[in-house]
Coordinates of C-alpha atoms in Angstrom, one line a residue:
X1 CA 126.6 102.5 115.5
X2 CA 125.2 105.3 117.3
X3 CA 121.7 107.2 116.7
X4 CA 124.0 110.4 116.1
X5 CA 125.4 108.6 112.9
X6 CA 122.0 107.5 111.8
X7 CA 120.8 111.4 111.8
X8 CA 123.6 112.9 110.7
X9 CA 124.0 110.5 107.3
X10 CA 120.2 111.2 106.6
X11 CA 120.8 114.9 106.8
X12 CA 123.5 114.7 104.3
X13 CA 121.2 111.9 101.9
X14 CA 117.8 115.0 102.5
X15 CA 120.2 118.2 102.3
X16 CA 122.7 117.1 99.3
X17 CA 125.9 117.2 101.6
X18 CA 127.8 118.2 104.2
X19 CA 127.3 121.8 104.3
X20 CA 123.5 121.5 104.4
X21 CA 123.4 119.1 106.9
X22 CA 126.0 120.7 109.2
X23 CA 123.8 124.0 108.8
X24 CA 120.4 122.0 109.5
X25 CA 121.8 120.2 112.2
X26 CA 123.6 123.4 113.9
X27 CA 127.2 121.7 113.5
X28 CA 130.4 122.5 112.1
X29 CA 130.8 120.5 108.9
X30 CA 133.7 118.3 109.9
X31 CA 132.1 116.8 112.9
X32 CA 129.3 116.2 110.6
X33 CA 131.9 114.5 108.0
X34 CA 134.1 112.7 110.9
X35 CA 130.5 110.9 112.0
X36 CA 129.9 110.0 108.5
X37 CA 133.5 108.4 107.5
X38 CA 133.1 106.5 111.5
X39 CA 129.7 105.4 110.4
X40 CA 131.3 103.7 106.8
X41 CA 134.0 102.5 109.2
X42 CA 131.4 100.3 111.1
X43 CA 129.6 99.7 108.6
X44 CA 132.7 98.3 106.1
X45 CA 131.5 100.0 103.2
X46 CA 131.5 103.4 102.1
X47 CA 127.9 105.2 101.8
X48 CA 129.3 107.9 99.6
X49 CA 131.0 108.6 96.2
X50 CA 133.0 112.2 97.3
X51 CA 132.6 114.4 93.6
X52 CA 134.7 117.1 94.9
X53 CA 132.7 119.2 97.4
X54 CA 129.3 116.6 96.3
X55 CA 128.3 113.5 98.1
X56 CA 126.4 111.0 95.8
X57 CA 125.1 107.7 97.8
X58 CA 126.6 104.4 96.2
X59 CA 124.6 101.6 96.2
X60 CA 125.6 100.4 100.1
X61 CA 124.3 103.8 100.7
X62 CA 120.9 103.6 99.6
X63 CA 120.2 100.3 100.5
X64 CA 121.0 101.9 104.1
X65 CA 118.6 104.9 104.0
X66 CA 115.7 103.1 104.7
X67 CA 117.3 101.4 108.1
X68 CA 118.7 104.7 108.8
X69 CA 115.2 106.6 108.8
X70 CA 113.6 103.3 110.6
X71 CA 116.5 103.5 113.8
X72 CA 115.8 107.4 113.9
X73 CA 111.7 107.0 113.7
X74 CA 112.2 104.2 116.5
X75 CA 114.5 106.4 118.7
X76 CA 112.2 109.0 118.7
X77 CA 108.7 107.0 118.8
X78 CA 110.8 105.5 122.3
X79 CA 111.5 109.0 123.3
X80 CA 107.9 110.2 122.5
X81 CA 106.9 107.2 125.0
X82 CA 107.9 108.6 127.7
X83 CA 105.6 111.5 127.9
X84 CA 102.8 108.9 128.7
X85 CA 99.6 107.5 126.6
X86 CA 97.3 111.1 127.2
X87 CA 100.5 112.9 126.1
X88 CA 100.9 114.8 122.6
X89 CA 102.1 112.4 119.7
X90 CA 106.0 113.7 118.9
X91 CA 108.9 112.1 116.8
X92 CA 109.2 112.1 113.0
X93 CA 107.0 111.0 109.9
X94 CA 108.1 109.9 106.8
X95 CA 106.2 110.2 103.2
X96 CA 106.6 109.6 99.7
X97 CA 104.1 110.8 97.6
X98 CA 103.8 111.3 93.7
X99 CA 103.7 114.3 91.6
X100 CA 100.2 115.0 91.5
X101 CA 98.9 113.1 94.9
X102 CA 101.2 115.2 96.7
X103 CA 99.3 119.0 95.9
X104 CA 95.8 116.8 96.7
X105 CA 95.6 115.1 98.8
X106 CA 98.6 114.9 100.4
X107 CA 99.0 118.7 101.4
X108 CA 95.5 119.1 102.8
X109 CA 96.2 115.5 104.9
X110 CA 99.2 116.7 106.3
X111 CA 98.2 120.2 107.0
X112 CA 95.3 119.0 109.6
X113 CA 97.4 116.6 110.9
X114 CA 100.1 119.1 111.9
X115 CA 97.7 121.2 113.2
X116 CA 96.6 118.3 115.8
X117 CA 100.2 117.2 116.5
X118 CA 102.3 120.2 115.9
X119 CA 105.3 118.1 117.5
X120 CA 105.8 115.7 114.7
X121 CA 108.1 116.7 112.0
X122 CA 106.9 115.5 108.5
X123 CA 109.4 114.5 106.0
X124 CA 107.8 114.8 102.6
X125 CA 110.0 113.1 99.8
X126 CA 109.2 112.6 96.4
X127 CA 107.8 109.1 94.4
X128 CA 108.6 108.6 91.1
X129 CA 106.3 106.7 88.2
X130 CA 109.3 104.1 87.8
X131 CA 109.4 103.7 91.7
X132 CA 108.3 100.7 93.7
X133 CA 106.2 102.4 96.6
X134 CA 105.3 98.7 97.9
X135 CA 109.2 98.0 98.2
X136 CA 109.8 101.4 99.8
X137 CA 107.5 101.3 102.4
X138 CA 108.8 97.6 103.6
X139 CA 112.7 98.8 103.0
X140 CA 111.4 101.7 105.8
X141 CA 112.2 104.6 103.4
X142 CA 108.9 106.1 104.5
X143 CA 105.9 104.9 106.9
X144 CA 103.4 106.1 104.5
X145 CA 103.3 106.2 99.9
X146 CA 100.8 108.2 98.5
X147 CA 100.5 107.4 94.8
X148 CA 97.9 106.6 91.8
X149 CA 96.0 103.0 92.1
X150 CA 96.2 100.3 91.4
X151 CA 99.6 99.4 93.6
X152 CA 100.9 95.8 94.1
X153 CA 102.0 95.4 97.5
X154 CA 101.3 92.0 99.3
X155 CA 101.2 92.1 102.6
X156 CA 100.4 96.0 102.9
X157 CA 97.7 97.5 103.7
X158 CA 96.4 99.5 100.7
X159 CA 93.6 102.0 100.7
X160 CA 91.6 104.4 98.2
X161 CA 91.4 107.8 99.1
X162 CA 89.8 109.4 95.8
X163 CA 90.2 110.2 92.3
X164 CA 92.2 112.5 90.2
X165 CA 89.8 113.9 87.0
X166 CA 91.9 115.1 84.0
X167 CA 91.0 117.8 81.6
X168 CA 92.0 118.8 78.5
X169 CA 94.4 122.1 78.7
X170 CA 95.4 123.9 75.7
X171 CA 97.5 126.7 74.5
X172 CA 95.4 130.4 75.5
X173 CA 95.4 130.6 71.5
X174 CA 94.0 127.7 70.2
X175 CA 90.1 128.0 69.7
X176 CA 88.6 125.2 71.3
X177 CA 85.3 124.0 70.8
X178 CA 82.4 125.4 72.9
X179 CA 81.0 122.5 74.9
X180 CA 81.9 121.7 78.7
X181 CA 82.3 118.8 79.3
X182 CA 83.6 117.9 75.8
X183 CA 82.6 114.3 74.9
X184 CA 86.0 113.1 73.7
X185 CA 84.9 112.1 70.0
X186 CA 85.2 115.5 69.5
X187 CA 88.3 116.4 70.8
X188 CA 90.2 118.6 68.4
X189 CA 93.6 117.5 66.4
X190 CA 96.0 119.2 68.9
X191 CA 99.6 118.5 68.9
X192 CA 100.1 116.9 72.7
X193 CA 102.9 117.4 75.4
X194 CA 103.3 113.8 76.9
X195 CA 104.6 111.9 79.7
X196 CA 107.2 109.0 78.6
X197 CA 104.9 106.2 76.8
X198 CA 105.0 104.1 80.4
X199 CA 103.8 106.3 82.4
X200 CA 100.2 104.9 83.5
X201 CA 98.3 108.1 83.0
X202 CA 99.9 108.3 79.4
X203 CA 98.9 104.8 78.9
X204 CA 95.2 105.2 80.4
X205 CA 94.8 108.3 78.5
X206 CA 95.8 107.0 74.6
X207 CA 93.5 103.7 75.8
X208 CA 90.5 106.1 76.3
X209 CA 91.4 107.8 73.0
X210 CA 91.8 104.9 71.0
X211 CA 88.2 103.8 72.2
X212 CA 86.8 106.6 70.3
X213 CA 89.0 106.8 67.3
X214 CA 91.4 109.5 68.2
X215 CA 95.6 109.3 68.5
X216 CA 98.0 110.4 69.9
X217 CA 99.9 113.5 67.6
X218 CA 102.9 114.5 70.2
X219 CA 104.5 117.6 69.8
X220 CA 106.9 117.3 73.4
X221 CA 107.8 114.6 75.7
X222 CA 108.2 115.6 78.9
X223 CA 110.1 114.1 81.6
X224 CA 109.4 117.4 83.9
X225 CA 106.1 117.4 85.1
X226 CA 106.4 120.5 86.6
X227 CA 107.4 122.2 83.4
X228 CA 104.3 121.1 81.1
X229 CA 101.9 124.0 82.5
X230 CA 104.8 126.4 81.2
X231 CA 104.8 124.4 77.8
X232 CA 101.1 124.6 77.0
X233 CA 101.4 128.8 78.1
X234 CA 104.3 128.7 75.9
X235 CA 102.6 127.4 73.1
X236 CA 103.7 124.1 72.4
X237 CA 101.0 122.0 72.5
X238 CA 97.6 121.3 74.4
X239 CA 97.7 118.2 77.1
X240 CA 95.8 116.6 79.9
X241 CA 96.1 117.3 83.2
X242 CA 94.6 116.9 86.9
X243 CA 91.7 119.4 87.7
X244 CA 93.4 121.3 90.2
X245 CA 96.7 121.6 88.3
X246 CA 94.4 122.1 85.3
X247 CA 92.2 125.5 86.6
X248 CA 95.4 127.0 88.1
X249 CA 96.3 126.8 84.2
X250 CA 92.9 128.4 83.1
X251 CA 93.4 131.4 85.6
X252 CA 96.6 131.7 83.5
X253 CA 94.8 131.8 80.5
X254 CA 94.6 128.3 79.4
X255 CA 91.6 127.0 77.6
X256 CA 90.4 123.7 79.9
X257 CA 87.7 122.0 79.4
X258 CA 86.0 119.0 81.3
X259 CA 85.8 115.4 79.3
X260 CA 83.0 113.4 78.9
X261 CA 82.9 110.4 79.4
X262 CA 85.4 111.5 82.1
X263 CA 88.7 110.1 82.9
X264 CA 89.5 109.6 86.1
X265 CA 92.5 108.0 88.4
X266 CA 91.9 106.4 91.7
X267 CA 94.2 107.4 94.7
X268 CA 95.6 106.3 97.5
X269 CA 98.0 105.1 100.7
X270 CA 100.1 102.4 101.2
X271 CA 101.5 101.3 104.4
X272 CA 102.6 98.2 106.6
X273 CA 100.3 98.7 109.7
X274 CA 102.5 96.5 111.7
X275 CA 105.3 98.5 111.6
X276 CA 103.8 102.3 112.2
X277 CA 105.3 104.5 114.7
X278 CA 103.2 106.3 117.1
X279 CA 102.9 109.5 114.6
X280 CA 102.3 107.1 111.6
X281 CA 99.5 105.0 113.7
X282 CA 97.9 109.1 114.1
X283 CA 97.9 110.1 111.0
X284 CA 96.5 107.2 109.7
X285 CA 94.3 106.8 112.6
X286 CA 93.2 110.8 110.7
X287 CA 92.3 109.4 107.7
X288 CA 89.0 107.9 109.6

């Protein structure tokens, strides 16, 4: 297998298909396709399900994407080498970080680190609640998982790097009661937009209203977590969100208000520090 292959199947699996890759990569799409079809040829087992012009990994193919984005990190951590120990860090970093995590801290983390080693490409890709970040990082899908806390993952290194607060958000109409924070006994009856019932902050959240007598009255589920904010503007219910997500809201018009006692979500990064590339080794080298 050639490093070529490698690149060119990961730009397919990060721009949804030939076309995308061929223009990210500055090719023609059928030398792009002709690498992929050699690569299942070497490989004996086809990475793709062709949907007429789509290209949808199988199951050989995901279990390859994490190899894939290890051989290509390596290739250019050896190339990076060669500039020499007091040289500037280059090749490619790979991170999965979750909904929330990824606007803070994750943003701000990457941003300074780009600025000290503009020569690193970061691949930001996104972790989902049902995802194992523990089995991801050891599969090589990324170096580094940024996600909520507590995390499972023996053998990794796992550290906190802060807490999430929520906030009640509701509807610009509804009248909500004066006090900020609002001790949560006195929460109003508002219908709720929800995460699925297994998502831990759903879960932490009805705990911490059970413990004062209040349920849950849901109005939506939502699977979207990038559409609630439009749902509470629209109307549809109030709901609980992280601070920063929750005061873009209330410069939308939202009402927010703090909680008290507060409820809070710790945060963090998960990584195998025996198996960092040069630019994963800096960045968390960053994180002090």
């Amino acid at each position: 297998m050639e490093l070529r292959q490698a690149r060119y199947f990961l730009a397919v699996v990060e721009h949804g298909g030939v076309a995308g890759a061929a223009t990210a990569l500055g090719l023609a799409g059928p030398s792009v396709s002709q690498a992929v079809r050699a690569l299942e040829r070497e490989l004996g087992a086809e990475l793709f399900h062709r949907i007429g012009r789509g290209m949808v990994l199988t199951a050989a193919g995901r279990a390859f994407v994490g190899p894939a984005r290890r051989i290509v990190r390596s290739a250019l951590a050896a190339d990076g080498a060669a500039v020499g120990p007091d040289g500037p860090v280059r090749g490619r970093l790979d991170v999965l970080a979750s909904t929330y995590v990824a606007v803070h801290p994750v943003a701000g983390l990457v941003g300074a680190f780009r600025r000290a080693h503009p020569e690193v490409a970061v691949r930001i890709g996104a972790l989902a609640d049902d995802d194992d970040s523990a089995a991801l990082v050891r599969q090589g899908h990324c170096e580094l998982a940024f996600t909520h806390l507590p995390v499972p993952a023996p053998g990794l290194t796992v550290r906190e790097l802060g807490r999430h607060e929520y906030r009640l958000v509701a509807p610009p109409d509804v009248d909500l009661p004066a006090a900020d924070p609002l001790d949560l006994a006195d929460l109003p009856d508002l219908p709720l937009i929800v995460v699925p019932q297994a998502v831990p902050v759903r879960i932490q959240i009805e705990r911490e209203l059970l413990s004062v007598g209040k349920r849950t009255r849901v109005a939506a589920v939502c699977h979207h977590r990038e559409a609630i904010g439009a749902l509470v503007l629209a109307g549809v219910g109030a709901t609980f969100l992280e601070r920063s997500a929750a005061e873009r809201l209330a410069g939308l018009g939202a009402g927010v208000r703090a909680l008290r006692p507060a409820v809070h979500r710790p945060h963090g990064v998960i990584y195998d520090p025996r198996r960092l590339s040069p630019a994963g080794q800096a960045f968390v080298a960053a994180l002090g």
